[in-house]
Amino acid sequence: MCGIVGYIGESQAAPILLDGLSKLEYRGYDSAGIAVYDGDKINMSKAKGRLKVLSELTHDGATLPGSIGIGHTRWATHGAPSDVNSHPHFNESQSIAVVHNGIIENYLKIKKMLESKGYKFVSDTDTEVVAHLLDYYYKGNPLEAITKVMHRVEGSYALGILFSDNPDTLYAVRKDSPLIVGKSENGNLIASDVPAVLKYTRNVYFIENEEIAVITKEDMKFYNVYEEELQKESVKIEWDVEAAEKGGYEHFMLKEMYEQPKAVADTLNPRLKDGKIVIEELNMTEEEIKAIKKIMIVACGSAYHTGVTAKYILEGLARIPVEVDVASEFRYRNPILEEGTLVIIISQSGETADSLAALRMAKEMGSKVLAIVNVVGSSIAREADSVLYTWAGPEIAVATTKAYSAQLIAHYLLALKFAEVRGTVSEEELSELIEDLKRIPEQIEMLLGNREKIQKFANRYVAARDVFFIGRGIDYAISLEGSLKLKEISYIHSEAYAAGELKHGTISLIEDGTLVVALVTQEELYKKTISNVVEVKTRGAFVLSVTNTGNTEIEKNSDYTIYIPHTNKYFTNSLAVIPLQLFSYYISIGRGCDVDKPRNLAKSVTVE
Ligand code: M6R
């Protein structure tokens, strides 16, 4: 998604802006631009394509001198990717420059009004409306103009704004799109995400909805939409700068896959105390846990897939009915949330627009909302009633791996805690489950060691046209994730099917050589899934099976078998996902795709 960086201080702004934008590249973008005030006027450079194009155009920022500026990476929503649609955008006299993340929903109406007053537009973007509207309201007081714009526009926005006749101040505003302010000794920064400022500071302020930051070289003040000053506390970011860098790995995705044992252990260990599961952040008494009548899980993409896994586990272990929905469906389907429903929102970024909207809706309907989130201080984390953080650290690659694995752990913990409190598992079973949980990090480590074997296999399938992932029960949930991982980074058409559903349509697509990945980790379902494997084999499929160590029976019906070590049947996804991630990764490399930044995708989907 789009990225924003702004700087005001003693140094040259342009190189800092370019560097900050490079740290946001992972979010996905199609064009980039910067605007810097040179002591006389605001100069701007922007270009379609990678940041490299902008760096070359500006000679690494040297052609835009000045120590206050704003920068942007754009992911097109309104108007095609092009130089002219790139941000920043100017008002007509080029005295106001604006960068924007989000969508101004009523921009057409405002544009019409402004055109009737003689304003001329040069781009197709919604953002340009903000630049002209600021001009319309600006009578020498930037704060007043900004608040008037905030009252007028509808939708979501994070804005960075420069006024050439107020050249010692940088302005930033947000509503439903993330924005932070970083305070450093060598000047102050704004950014849409923490990695952009980490090189300069760890002290950040999270801008809340409808707040305005007024930033000078030495100082910063915060206001609400009524121009009343607000007191805000800064937060110290604990992660290392290196955590957001590649650290010798060829790609972020590979690095993040290798960080999974740690992400899992860090999410698990603090919640295991003296052989018991302790989730203090849950903020729920035993009575409240016993009173849960239903759990509604809402999320998008891979986070949704962890929700699908969680349904099997929460129902199986804690015997609580669970419904899972994708956030973009949930929010518009007029759902029924009866008393006693606990809503769980899962999100790595904590900023996904649909998931955030679902959270707000659930709260308005009176449900308690628990968020499972990776980014500390993100919108979803702040707005939920309680937060269970996944401690996966910053995830940069668009394709999630370590956050997915950490989310699974969060669900296991919840299911075990609920099962313990509700008395649906015995003490003995619980201790066995906990012992199995503790082994997961080292088992993941072991599976990552199989990397070369999977790479060899993937090399044979680089030219595949269609791939099918099949499984039953929890294996169906992992099929969904395996399929998404493959298609998002390799652009190979792939589908996930509940194995028993094949014969209701999909099997007609199987022909000689079609690759079918069969997930066969649920012992009580072995026979059933194997009969589905036989069905596709008879129609010419090439079958790769992922199964438990010891289930050698499957080899009779598979062309290639990958074994995962023994764990409890509820935890197999944590292990089965590893070969699937590696498989997608190597296919993507073999096809020459941009593994970390796949086309058309963004890391954090902050617009609908
Ligand atoms: O930040 P979130 O977890 O809310 O993001 C949800 C999805 O956009 C995300 O999982 C997406 O599907 C990933 N690209 C999958 O790898």
Coordinates of C-alpha atoms and ligand atoms in Angstrom, one line a residue:
M1 CA 0.0 0.0 0.0
C2 CA 1.1 3.6 -0.3
G3 CA 3.9 4.9 1.9
I4 CA 4.5 8.3 3.4
V5 CA 7.7 9.9 4.7
G6 CA 8.3 13.5 5.8
Y7 CA 11.4 15.2 7.3
I8 CA 12.2 18.6 8.9
G9 CA 15.6 19.3 10.4
E10 CA 19.2 20.3 9.8
S11 CA 20.1 17.8 7.2
Q12 CA 19.2 17.7 3.5
A13 CA 15.6 16.3 3.3
A14 CA 15.7 14.5 -0.1
P15 CA 18.2 11.7 0.8
I16 CA 16.3 11.0 4.0
L17 CA 13.0 10.9 2.2
L18 CA 14.4 8.5 -0.4
D19 CA 15.9 6.3 2.3
G20 CA 12.7 6.3 4.3
L21 CA 10.7 5.4 1.2
S22 CA 13.0 2.5 0.5
K23 CA 12.1 1.1 3.9
L24 CA 8.5 1.2 2.9
E25 CA 8.9 -0.5 -0.5
Y26 CA 7.7 -3.8 0.9
R27 CA 4.2 -2.3 1.2
G28 CA 3.9 -2.4 -2.6
Y29 CA 3.8 0.6 -4.9
D30 CA 3.9 1.6 -8.6
S31 CA 5.3 5.1 -8.5
A32 CA 7.1 7.5 -6.2
G33 CA 7.7 11.2 -5.6
I34 CA 9.2 13.8 -3.3
A35 CA 8.7 17.5 -2.7
V36 CA 11.3 19.7 -0.9
Y37 CA 11.2 23.4 0.0
D38 CA 14.4 25.1 -1.1
G39 CA 14.1 28.4 0.8
D40 CA 12.1 30.0 -1.9
K41 CA 9.6 27.5 -3.3
I42 CA 8.6 23.8 -3.2
N43 CA 10.3 21.7 -5.9
M44 CA 9.0 18.3 -6.8
S45 CA 10.1 15.2 -8.6
K46 CA 7.9 12.2 -9.2
A47 CA 8.0 9.2 -11.5
K48 CA 6.1 6.0 -12.4
G49 CA 8.0 2.8 -11.5
R50 CA 10.5 1.8 -8.8
L51 CA 12.1 4.1 -6.4
K52 CA 15.3 3.6 -8.4
V53 CA 13.8 5.7 -11.2
L54 CA 13.2 8.6 -8.8
S55 CA 16.7 8.3 -7.2
E56 CA 18.2 8.5 -10.7
L57 CA 16.0 11.4 -11.7
T58 CA 17.0 13.4 -8.6
H59 CA 20.6 12.2 -8.5
D60 CA 19.9 10.6 -5.2
G61 CA 18.1 13.6 -4.0
A62 CA 20.8 16.2 -4.9
T63 CA 18.6 18.1 -7.4
L64 CA 16.1 18.9 -4.6
P65 CA 18.0 20.8 -2.0
G66 CA 16.3 21.9 1.3
S67 CA 15.8 20.6 4.8
I68 CA 12.0 20.1 4.9
G69 CA 10.1 17.8 2.6
I70 CA 7.6 15.0 2.0
G71 CA 7.8 11.8 0.0
H72 CA 5.4 9.1 -1.2
T73 CA 5.3 5.7 -2.8
R74 CA 1.9 5.3 -4.5
W75 CA -0.2 2.2 -5.1
A76 CA -2.8 3.3 -7.6
T77 CA -6.4 3.4 -6.6
H78 CA -7.9 6.4 -8.4
G79 CA -6.1 7.0 -11.7
A80 CA -3.7 4.6 -13.4
P81 CA 0.0 4.5 -12.3
S82 CA 1.7 7.4 -14.1
D83 CA 4.0 10.3 -13.5
V84 CA 1.2 12.8 -13.2
N85 CA -0.9 10.7 -10.8
S86 CA 2.1 10.1 -8.6
H87 CA 2.3 12.0 -5.3
P88 CA 3.0 14.7 -4.1
H89 CA 0.2 16.8 -5.5
F90 CA 0.2 20.6 -5.7
N91 CA -2.4 23.3 -5.6
E92 CA -2.3 25.5 -8.7
S93 CA 0.2 28.1 -7.4
Q94 CA 2.4 25.2 -6.2
S95 CA 2.5 26.7 -2.7
I96 CA 0.9 23.7 -1.0
A97 CA 2.2 20.1 -1.5
V98 CA 0.3 17.0 -0.3
V99 CA 1.1 13.3 0.0
H100 CA -1.8 11.0 0.9
N101 CA -2.5 7.4 1.8
G102 CA -6.1 6.2 1.8
I103 CA -9.2 7.1 -0.3
I104 CA -11.2 10.3 -0.3
E105 CA -14.6 8.9 -0.9
N106 CA -16.4 12.1 -1.7
Y107 CA -13.7 13.5 -4.0
L108 CA -15.9 13.7 -7.1
K109 CA -18.4 15.9 -5.3
I110 CA -15.6 18.2 -3.9
K111 CA -13.9 18.3 -7.3
K112 CA -17.1 19.5 -8.9
M113 CA -17.5 22.2 -6.3
L114 CA -13.9 23.3 -6.8
E115 CA -14.1 23.2 -10.6
S116 CA -17.1 25.5 -10.4
K117 CA -14.9 28.0 -8.5
G118 CA -12.3 27.8 -11.3
Y119 CA -9.9 25.2 -9.9
K120 CA -8.1 23.2 -12.5
F121 CA -7.1 19.6 -12.0
V122 CA -4.2 17.9 -13.7
S123 CA -4.4 14.3 -12.4
D124 CA -7.1 11.6 -12.0
T125 CA -6.4 11.2 -8.3
D126 CA -8.6 11.8 -5.3
T127 CA -5.6 13.3 -3.5
E128 CA -5.4 16.3 -5.8
V129 CA -8.7 17.4 -4.4
V130 CA -7.1 17.7 -1.0
A131 CA -4.3 20.0 -2.3
H132 CA -6.9 22.3 -3.9
L133 CA -9.3 22.2 -1.0
L134 CA -6.5 23.3 1.3
D135 CA -5.8 26.1 -1.0
Y136 CA -9.6 27.0 -1.0
Y137 CA -9.6 27.2 2.8
Y138 CA -6.2 28.6 3.4
K139 CA -6.2 32.2 4.6
G140 CA -2.8 32.3 6.2
N141 CA -3.4 29.8 9.0
P142 CA -2.5 26.2 8.0
L143 CA -4.1 24.5 11.0
E144 CA -7.4 26.2 10.4
A145 CA -7.3 25.2 6.7
I146 CA -6.4 21.6 7.6
T147 CA -9.3 21.2 10.1
K148 CA -11.7 22.7 7.6
V149 CA -10.6 20.1 5.0
M150 CA -11.0 17.3 7.7
H151 CA -14.6 18.4 8.2
R152 CA -15.3 18.3 4.5
V153 CA -13.7 15.1 3.3
E154 CA -15.0 11.6 3.8
G155 CA -13.0 8.4 3.7
S156 CA -9.6 7.5 5.0
Y157 CA -6.4 9.5 4.9
A158 CA -2.9 9.9 6.3
L159 CA -1.6 13.2 4.9
G160 CA 1.8 14.9 4.9
I161 CA 1.5 18.6 4.0
L162 CA 3.9 21.4 3.1
F163 CA 3.0 25.1 2.9
S164 CA 5.6 27.3 1.2
D165 CA 4.7 30.4 3.1
N166 CA 5.0 28.4 6.4
P167 CA 8.3 26.8 5.5
D168 CA 9.4 25.9 9.1
T169 CA 6.6 23.6 9.8
L170 CA 5.6 20.1 8.5
Y171 CA 1.9 19.1 9.0
A172 CA 0.6 15.6 9.3
V173 CA -3.0 14.3 9.7
R174 CA -4.7 10.9 9.9
K175 CA -8.0 9.2 9.8
D176 CA -8.2 5.4 9.3
S177 CA -4.8 5.2 7.7
P178 CA -1.7 4.8 9.9
L179 CA 0.7 7.6 10.6
I180 CA 3.5 8.1 13.1
V181 CA 5.8 10.9 14.0
G182 CA 9.4 10.2 14.9
K183 CA 11.4 12.6 17.2
S184 CA 15.1 12.6 16.6
E185 CA 18.0 14.8 17.7
N186 CA 18.7 15.6 14.1
G187 CA 15.2 16.6 13.1
N188 CA 11.7 15.1 13.1
L189 CA 10.0 12.7 10.8
I190 CA 6.6 11.5 9.8
A191 CA 6.0 8.1 8.2
S192 CA 3.2 5.7 7.5
D193 CA 5.2 2.9 9.2
V194 CA 7.9 2.5 11.7
P195 CA 10.7 1.0 9.5
A196 CA 11.0 4.3 7.6
V197 CA 12.2 6.2 10.7
L198 CA 14.1 3.5 12.6
K199 CA 17.5 4.6 11.2
Y200 CA 17.0 8.0 12.9
T201 CA 15.0 7.4 16.0
R202 CA 13.1 4.8 18.2
N203 CA 10.9 7.5 19.8
V204 CA 7.6 7.6 18.0
Y205 CA 4.2 9.1 18.5
F206 CA 1.3 7.2 17.1
I207 CA -1.2 9.7 15.5
E208 CA -4.7 8.7 16.4
N209 CA -7.8 9.2 14.2
E210 CA -8.6 12.8 13.4
E211 CA -5.4 14.1 15.0
I212 CA -3.1 16.7 13.5
A213 CA 0.7 16.9 14.1
V214 CA 2.4 20.3 13.7
I215 CA 6.1 19.6 13.5
T216 CA 9.1 21.9 13.5
K217 CA 12.8 21.2 13.6
E218 CA 13.0 21.1 17.4
D219 CA 9.4 20.5 18.5
M220 CA 6.0 19.0 17.7
K221 CA 2.5 19.7 18.9
F222 CA -0.7 17.7 18.4
Y223 CA -4.2 19.0 17.9
N224 CA -7.7 17.6 17.4
V225 CA -10.0 18.6 14.7
Y226 CA -11.3 21.5 16.9
E227 CA -7.7 22.9 17.0
E228 CA -7.4 22.0 20.7
E229 CA -3.9 21.0 21.8
L230 CA -3.5 17.4 22.9
Q231 CA -0.9 15.8 25.2
K232 CA 0.6 12.6 23.7
E233 CA 3.1 10.1 25.0
S234 CA 5.9 8.8 22.8
V235 CA 6.5 5.1 22.5
K236 CA 9.9 3.5 22.4
I237 CA 10.3 1.0 19.5
E238 CA 12.1 -2.0 20.8
W239 CA 13.0 -3.9 17.6
D240 CA 16.4 -3.7 16.0
V241 CA 17.0 -1.8 12.8
E242 CA 18.4 -5.1 11.5
A243 CA 15.1 -6.8 12.2
A244 CA 13.6 -4.9 9.3
E245 CA 16.5 -5.6 7.0
K246 CA 17.6 -8.7 5.0
G247 CA 20.5 -9.7 7.1
G248 CA 22.4 -11.6 4.4
Y249 CA 19.4 -13.5 3.1
E250 CA 18.5 -13.2 -0.6
H251 CA 14.9 -12.2 0.2
F252 CA 12.9 -11.0 3.1
M253 CA 10.6 -14.0 2.6
L254 CA 13.4 -16.5 3.1
K255 CA 14.7 -14.6 6.1
E256 CA 11.3 -14.5 7.6
M257 CA 10.7 -18.2 7.0
Y258 CA 13.9 -18.9 8.9
E259 CA 12.8 -16.6 11.7
Q260 CA 9.7 -18.9 12.3
P261 CA 11.2 -21.0 15.1
K262 CA 11.9 -17.8 17.0
A263 CA 8.6 -16.1 16.1
V264 CA 6.8 -19.2 17.4
A265 CA 8.9 -19.6 20.5
D266 CA 8.5 -15.8 21.3
T267 CA 4.8 -16.0 21.0
L268 CA 4.5 -19.2 23.0
N269 CA 7.0 -19.1 25.8
P270 CA 5.9 -16.0 27.7
R271 CA 2.4 -17.6 28.0
L272 CA 3.7 -20.9 29.5
K273 CA 4.2 -20.7 33.2
D274 CA 4.9 -23.7 35.4
G275 CA 3.3 -26.1 32.9
K276 CA 0.2 -23.9 32.6
I277 CA -1.1 -21.5 30.0
V278 CA -1.3 -18.0 31.3
I279 CA -2.7 -15.3 28.9
E280 CA -2.8 -12.2 31.1
E281 CA -3.6 -9.9 28.1
L282 CA -6.9 -11.8 27.6
N283 CA -8.6 -9.7 30.3
M284 CA -11.2 -12.4 30.8
T285 CA -12.3 -14.0 34.0
E286 CA -12.9 -17.7 34.2
E287 CA -16.7 -16.9 34.4
E288 CA -16.5 -14.9 31.2
I289 CA -14.6 -17.7 29.4
K290 CA -17.2 -20.2 30.6
A291 CA -20.0 -17.9 29.4
I292 CA -18.8 -17.7 25.8
K293 CA -21.6 -19.1 23.6
K294 CA -20.0 -18.6 20.2
I295 CA -16.7 -17.3 18.7
M296 CA -16.8 -15.3 15.5
I297 CA -13.4 -15.0 13.8
V298 CA -12.9 -12.3 11.2
A299 CA -9.8 -11.6 9.1
C300 CA -8.5 -11.4 5.5
G301 CA -6.1 -13.5 3.4
S302 CA -3.7 -15.7 5.3
A303 CA -4.9 -14.4 8.7
Y304 CA -8.3 -15.7 7.6
H305 CA -6.7 -19.1 6.9
T306 CA -5.4 -19.2 10.5
G307 CA -8.9 -18.5 11.5
V308 CA -10.2 -21.5 9.5
T309 CA -7.6 -23.7 11.3
A310 CA -8.7 -22.2 14.6
K311 CA -12.3 -23.2 14.0
Y312 CA -11.3 -26.9 14.0
I313 CA -9.1 -26.5 17.1
L314 CA -11.4 -24.3 19.2
E315 CA -14.4 -26.5 18.4
G316 CA -12.4 -29.7 18.8
L317 CA -10.7 -28.8 22.1
A318 CA -12.9 -26.2 23.8
R319 CA -16.2 -27.3 22.3
I320 CA -17.2 -23.7 21.5
P321 CA -19.1 -23.2 18.2
V322 CA -16.9 -21.1 15.9
E323 CA -17.9 -19.2 12.7
V324 CA -15.1 -17.8 10.5
D325 CA -15.6 -15.1 7.9
V326 CA -13.5 -12.9 5.6
A327 CA -13.8 -9.3 6.8
S328 CA -14.9 -7.8 3.5
E329 CA -18.0 -10.2 3.6
F330 CA -18.7 -9.9 7.3
R331 CA -18.9 -6.2 7.3
Y332 CA -21.6 -6.0 4.6
R333 CA -23.7 -9.0 5.4
N334 CA -25.6 -7.7 8.4
P335 CA -24.2 -10.5 10.7
I336 CA -26.0 -11.7 13.8
L337 CA -23.8 -11.3 16.9
E338 CA -25.8 -12.7 19.8
E339 CA -25.0 -12.0 23.4
G340 CA -22.2 -14.2 24.5
T341 CA -20.3 -14.0 21.2
L342 CA -16.6 -13.3 21.4
V343 CA -15.3 -11.7 18.2
I344 CA -11.7 -12.4 17.3
I345 CA -10.0 -10.2 14.7
I346 CA -6.7 -11.5 13.3
S347 CA -4.3 -9.2 11.5
Q348 CA -0.5 -9.1 11.1
S349 CA -0.4 -5.4 10.3
G350 CA -3.3 -4.4 12.5
E351 CA -4.2 -1.9 9.8
T352 CA -6.2 -3.9 7.3
A353 CA -9.2 -1.7 6.4
D354 CA -11.8 -4.4 6.2
S355 CA -10.7 -6.1 9.4
L356 CA -10.6 -2.7 11.2
A357 CA -14.1 -1.9 9.9
A358 CA -15.3 -5.4 11.1
L359 CA -13.9 -4.7 14.5
R360 CA -15.7 -1.4 14.8
M361 CA -18.9 -3.0 13.7
A362 CA -18.6 -5.8 16.2
K363 CA -18.0 -3.4 19.0
E364 CA -20.9 -1.2 18.0
M365 CA -23.1 -4.3 18.1
G366 CA -22.0 -4.9 21.7
S367 CA -19.6 -7.8 21.3
K368 CA -16.3 -8.1 23.1
V369 CA -13.5 -8.0 20.6
L370 CA -10.2 -9.8 21.0
A371 CA -7.5 -9.0 18.5
I372 CA -4.6 -11.2 17.5
V373 CA -2.1 -8.7 16.0
N374 CA 1.6 -8.5 15.2
V375 CA 2.2 -4.7 15.0
V376 CA 2.3 -3.1 18.4
G377 CA 0.2 0.1 18.6
S378 CA -1.6 -0.5 15.3
S379 CA -5.2 0.6 14.9
I380 CA -6.7 -2.8 15.4
A381 CA -4.6 -3.4 18.5
R382 CA -5.6 0.0 19.9
E383 CA -9.3 -0.3 19.3
A384 CA -9.9 -3.9 20.4
D385 CA -11.0 -4.7 23.9
S386 CA -8.0 -6.9 24.4
V387 CA -5.0 -7.8 22.3
L388 CA -3.0 -11.1 22.1
Y389 CA 0.2 -10.0 20.4
T390 CA 2.0 -12.4 18.1
W391 CA 5.7 -11.7 18.7
A392 CA 6.9 -12.4 15.2
G393 CA 8.8 -9.1 14.8
P394 CA 8.5 -6.9 11.7
E395 CA 7.4 -8.8 8.6
I396 CA 8.4 -7.2 5.4
A397 CA 7.8 -9.7 2.6
V398 CA 4.3 -9.3 1.2
A399 CA 3.7 -13.0 1.5
T400 CA 3.3 -13.7 5.2
T401 CA 5.2 -16.6 6.8
K402 CA 6.3 -16.0 10.3
A403 CA 3.3 -13.9 11.3
Y404 CA 1.1 -16.7 10.0
S405 CA 3.0 -19.2 12.1
A406 CA 2.8 -17.0 15.2
Q407 CA -1.0 -16.5 14.6
L408 CA -1.4 -20.3 14.7
I409 CA 0.3 -20.4 18.0
A410 CA -1.9 -17.7 19.4
H411 CA -4.9 -19.8 18.5
Y412 CA -3.5 -22.9 20.0
L413 CA -2.9 -21.0 23.3
L414 CA -6.5 -19.7 23.3
A415 CA -8.0 -23.0 22.5
L416 CA -6.0 -24.7 25.3
K417 CA -6.8 -22.0 27.8
F418 CA -10.5 -22.1 27.0
A419 CA -10.5 -25.9 27.0
E420 CA -8.8 -25.9 30.4
V421 CA -11.2 -23.4 32.0
R422 CA -14.3 -25.1 30.5
G423 CA -13.1 -28.5 31.5
T424 CA -13.2 -30.0 28.0
V425 CA -9.8 -31.6 28.2
S426 CA -8.3 -33.5 31.1
E427 CA -5.2 -32.3 33.0
E428 CA -3.2 -35.2 31.4
E429 CA -4.3 -34.3 27.9
L430 CA -3.5 -30.7 28.5
S431 CA 0.1 -31.4 29.7
E432 CA 0.6 -33.6 26.6
L433 CA -0.7 -30.9 24.4
I434 CA 1.6 -28.4 26.0
E435 CA 4.6 -30.7 25.6
D436 CA 3.8 -31.0 21.9
L437 CA 3.5 -27.2 21.6
K438 CA 6.9 -26.7 23.1
R439 CA 8.5 -29.0 20.5
I440 CA 7.1 -27.0 17.5
P441 CA 10.0 -24.5 17.2
E442 CA 12.6 -27.2 16.9
Q443 CA 10.4 -29.2 14.5
I444 CA 10.0 -26.2 12.3
E445 CA 13.8 -25.7 12.4
M446 CA 14.2 -29.3 11.3
L447 CA 11.8 -28.9 8.4
L448 CA 13.6 -25.8 7.2
G449 CA 16.6 -28.0 7.0
N450 CA 14.9 -29.9 4.1
R451 CA 15.1 -26.8 2.0
E452 CA 17.3 -28.3 -0.8
K453 CA 15.0 -31.3 -1.3
I454 CA 12.1 -29.0 -1.7
Q455 CA 14.0 -26.7 -4.0
K456 CA 14.9 -29.6 -6.3
F457 CA 11.2 -30.6 -6.5
A458 CA 10.1 -27.1 -7.1
N459 CA 12.5 -26.7 -10.0
R460 CA 10.6 -29.4 -11.8
Y461 CA 7.3 -27.5 -11.4
V462 CA 8.4 -24.0 -12.4
A463 CA 6.4 -24.2 -15.6
A464 CA 3.2 -25.6 -14.0
R465 CA 0.0 -24.1 -15.2
D466 CA -2.4 -25.2 -12.5
V467 CA -1.8 -26.6 -9.1
F468 CA -4.4 -28.0 -6.7
F469 CA -4.1 -28.3 -3.0
I470 CA -6.4 -30.8 -1.3
G471 CA -7.0 -31.9 2.3
R472 CA -9.7 -32.7 4.8
G473 CA -10.4 -31.0 8.1
I474 CA -7.4 -29.1 9.4
D475 CA -5.6 -30.2 6.2
Y476 CA -8.1 -28.3 4.2
A477 CA -7.2 -25.2 6.2
I478 CA -3.5 -25.6 5.3
S479 CA -4.4 -26.3 1.7
L480 CA -6.0 -22.8 1.6
E481 CA -2.7 -21.3 2.8
G482 CA -0.5 -23.4 0.5
S483 CA -2.5 -22.4 -2.5
L484 CA -2.5 -18.7 -1.6
K485 CA 1.2 -18.7 -1.0
L486 CA 1.9 -20.2 -4.4
K487 CA -0.4 -18.0 -6.4
E488 CA 0.5 -14.7 -4.8
I489 CA 4.3 -15.0 -5.4
S490 CA 4.5 -17.2 -8.5
Y491 CA 1.4 -16.2 -10.4
I492 CA 0.6 -19.8 -11.1
H493 CA -3.1 -20.6 -11.0
S494 CA -3.9 -22.6 -8.0
E495 CA -6.9 -23.8 -6.0
A496 CA -7.5 -25.3 -2.6
Y497 CA -10.2 -27.9 -2.3
A498 CA -11.7 -29.8 0.6
A499 CA -10.7 -33.2 -0.8
G500 CA -14.2 -34.6 -0.5
E501 CA -15.5 -31.8 -2.7
L502 CA -13.3 -32.7 -5.7
K503 CA -15.8 -35.0 -7.3
H504 CA -18.4 -32.2 -7.2
G505 CA -16.8 -30.3 -10.0
T506 CA -13.0 -29.7 -9.8
I507 CA -11.9 -33.1 -10.7
S508 CA -12.8 -32.4 -14.3
L509 CA -9.8 -30.1 -14.4
I510 CA -7.3 -32.8 -13.6
E511 CA -5.4 -34.0 -16.6
D512 CA -2.1 -35.7 -17.4
G513 CA 0.6 -34.2 -15.3
T514 CA -1.5 -31.7 -13.3
L515 CA 0.2 -31.2 -9.9
V516 CA -1.9 -32.0 -6.9
V517 CA -0.5 -31.4 -3.5
A518 CA -2.3 -33.6 -1.0
L519 CA -2.2 -32.8 2.7
V520 CA -2.6 -36.0 4.7
T521 CA -1.8 -35.3 8.4
Q522 CA -5.1 -36.3 10.1
E523 CA -4.8 -39.9 11.0
E524 CA -8.5 -40.6 11.3
L525 CA -9.0 -39.2 7.8
Y526 CA -6.0 -41.0 6.1
K527 CA -8.2 -43.5 4.3
K528 CA -10.7 -40.9 3.1
T529 CA -8.0 -38.6 1.7
I530 CA -6.0 -41.4 0.2
S531 CA -9.1 -42.4 -1.8
N532 CA -9.3 -38.8 -3.1
V533 CA -5.6 -39.1 -4.0
V534 CA -6.3 -42.3 -5.9
E535 CA -9.1 -40.5 -7.8
V536 CA -6.8 -37.8 -9.1
K537 CA -3.9 -40.2 -9.8
T538 CA -6.2 -42.3 -11.9
R539 CA -6.9 -39.2 -14.0
G540 CA -3.2 -38.6 -14.6
A541 CA -2.3 -36.2 -11.7
F542 CA 1.2 -36.0 -10.4
V543 CA 0.8 -36.1 -6.6
L544 CA 3.0 -34.5 -4.0
S545 CA 1.9 -35.7 -0.5
V546 CA 2.7 -34.0 2.8
T547 CA 2.0 -36.5 5.6
N548 CA 3.2 -37.6 9.0
T549 CA 6.4 -39.5 9.5
G550 CA 5.5 -43.2 9.5
N551 CA 2.6 -43.0 7.1
T552 CA 4.6 -44.7 4.4
E553 CA 1.4 -46.2 3.0
I554 CA 0.8 -43.0 1.1
E555 CA 3.9 -43.6 -1.0
K556 CA 2.0 -46.2 -3.0
N557 CA -0.3 -43.5 -4.3
S558 CA 2.1 -40.5 -4.4
D559 CA 4.8 -39.5 -6.8
Y560 CA 6.7 -37.6 -4.1
T561 CA 6.3 -37.6 -0.3
I562 CA 7.3 -35.1 2.3
Y563 CA 7.1 -36.2 5.9
I564 CA 6.5 -33.9 8.9
P565 CA 7.5 -35.0 12.4
H566 CA 4.9 -36.2 14.9
T567 CA 2.8 -33.6 16.7
N568 CA -0.7 -33.5 18.1
K569 CA -3.3 -33.6 15.3
Y570 CA -4.4 -30.1 16.1
F571 CA -0.9 -28.6 15.5
T572 CA 0.0 -30.2 12.2
N573 CA -0.5 -27.0 10.2
S574 CA 2.4 -25.4 12.0
L575 CA 4.7 -28.1 10.4
A576 CA 2.9 -28.8 7.1
V577 CA 3.1 -25.1 6.2
I578 CA 6.9 -25.1 6.1
P579 CA 7.4 -27.3 3.0
L580 CA 4.5 -25.4 1.3
Q581 CA 6.2 -22.0 2.0
L582 CA 9.5 -23.3 0.7
F583 CA 7.9 -24.8 -2.4
S584 CA 6.2 -21.5 -3.3
Y585 CA 9.3 -19.6 -2.6
Y586 CA 11.5 -21.7 -4.9
I587 CA 8.8 -21.8 -7.7
S588 CA 8.7 -18.0 -7.5
I589 CA 12.5 -17.7 -7.8
G590 CA 12.5 -20.2 -10.7
R591 CA 10.0 -18.1 -12.6
G592 CA 12.0 -14.9 -12.0
C593 CA 9.2 -13.3 -10.0
D594 CA 9.6 -10.5 -7.5
V595 CA 9.4 -12.7 -4.4
D596 CA 9.1 -10.0 -1.8
K597 CA 7.0 -7.6 -3.7
P598 CA 4.7 -9.6 -6.0
R599 CA 2.8 -7.6 -8.7
N600 CA -0.4 -5.8 -7.8
L601 CA -0.1 -6.7 -4.1
A602 CA 0.6 -4.6 -1.0
K603 CA 1.8 -5.7 2.4
S604 CA -0.8 -3.8 4.3
V605 CA -4.2 -3.3 2.7
T606 CA -5.3 -0.1 4.2
V607 CA -8.0 0.6 1.7
E608 CA -11.1 -1.4 0.8
Ligands
M6R1 O1 -2.1 -7.5 7.9 P1 -3.2 -8.6 7.8 O2 -2.8 -9.8 8.5 O3 -4.5 -8.1 8.2 O4 -3.3 -8.9 6.2 C1 -4.2 -9.8 5.7 C2 -3.9 -10.2 4.3 O5 -3.8 -9.1 3.5 C3 -2.6 -11.0 4.2 O6 -2.6 -12.1 5.0 C4 -2.3 -11.4 2.8 O7 -3.3 -12.3 2.4 C5 -0.9 -11.9 2.6 N1 -0.3 -11.3 1.4 C6 -0.8 -13.4 2.4 O8 0.5 -13.8 2.3

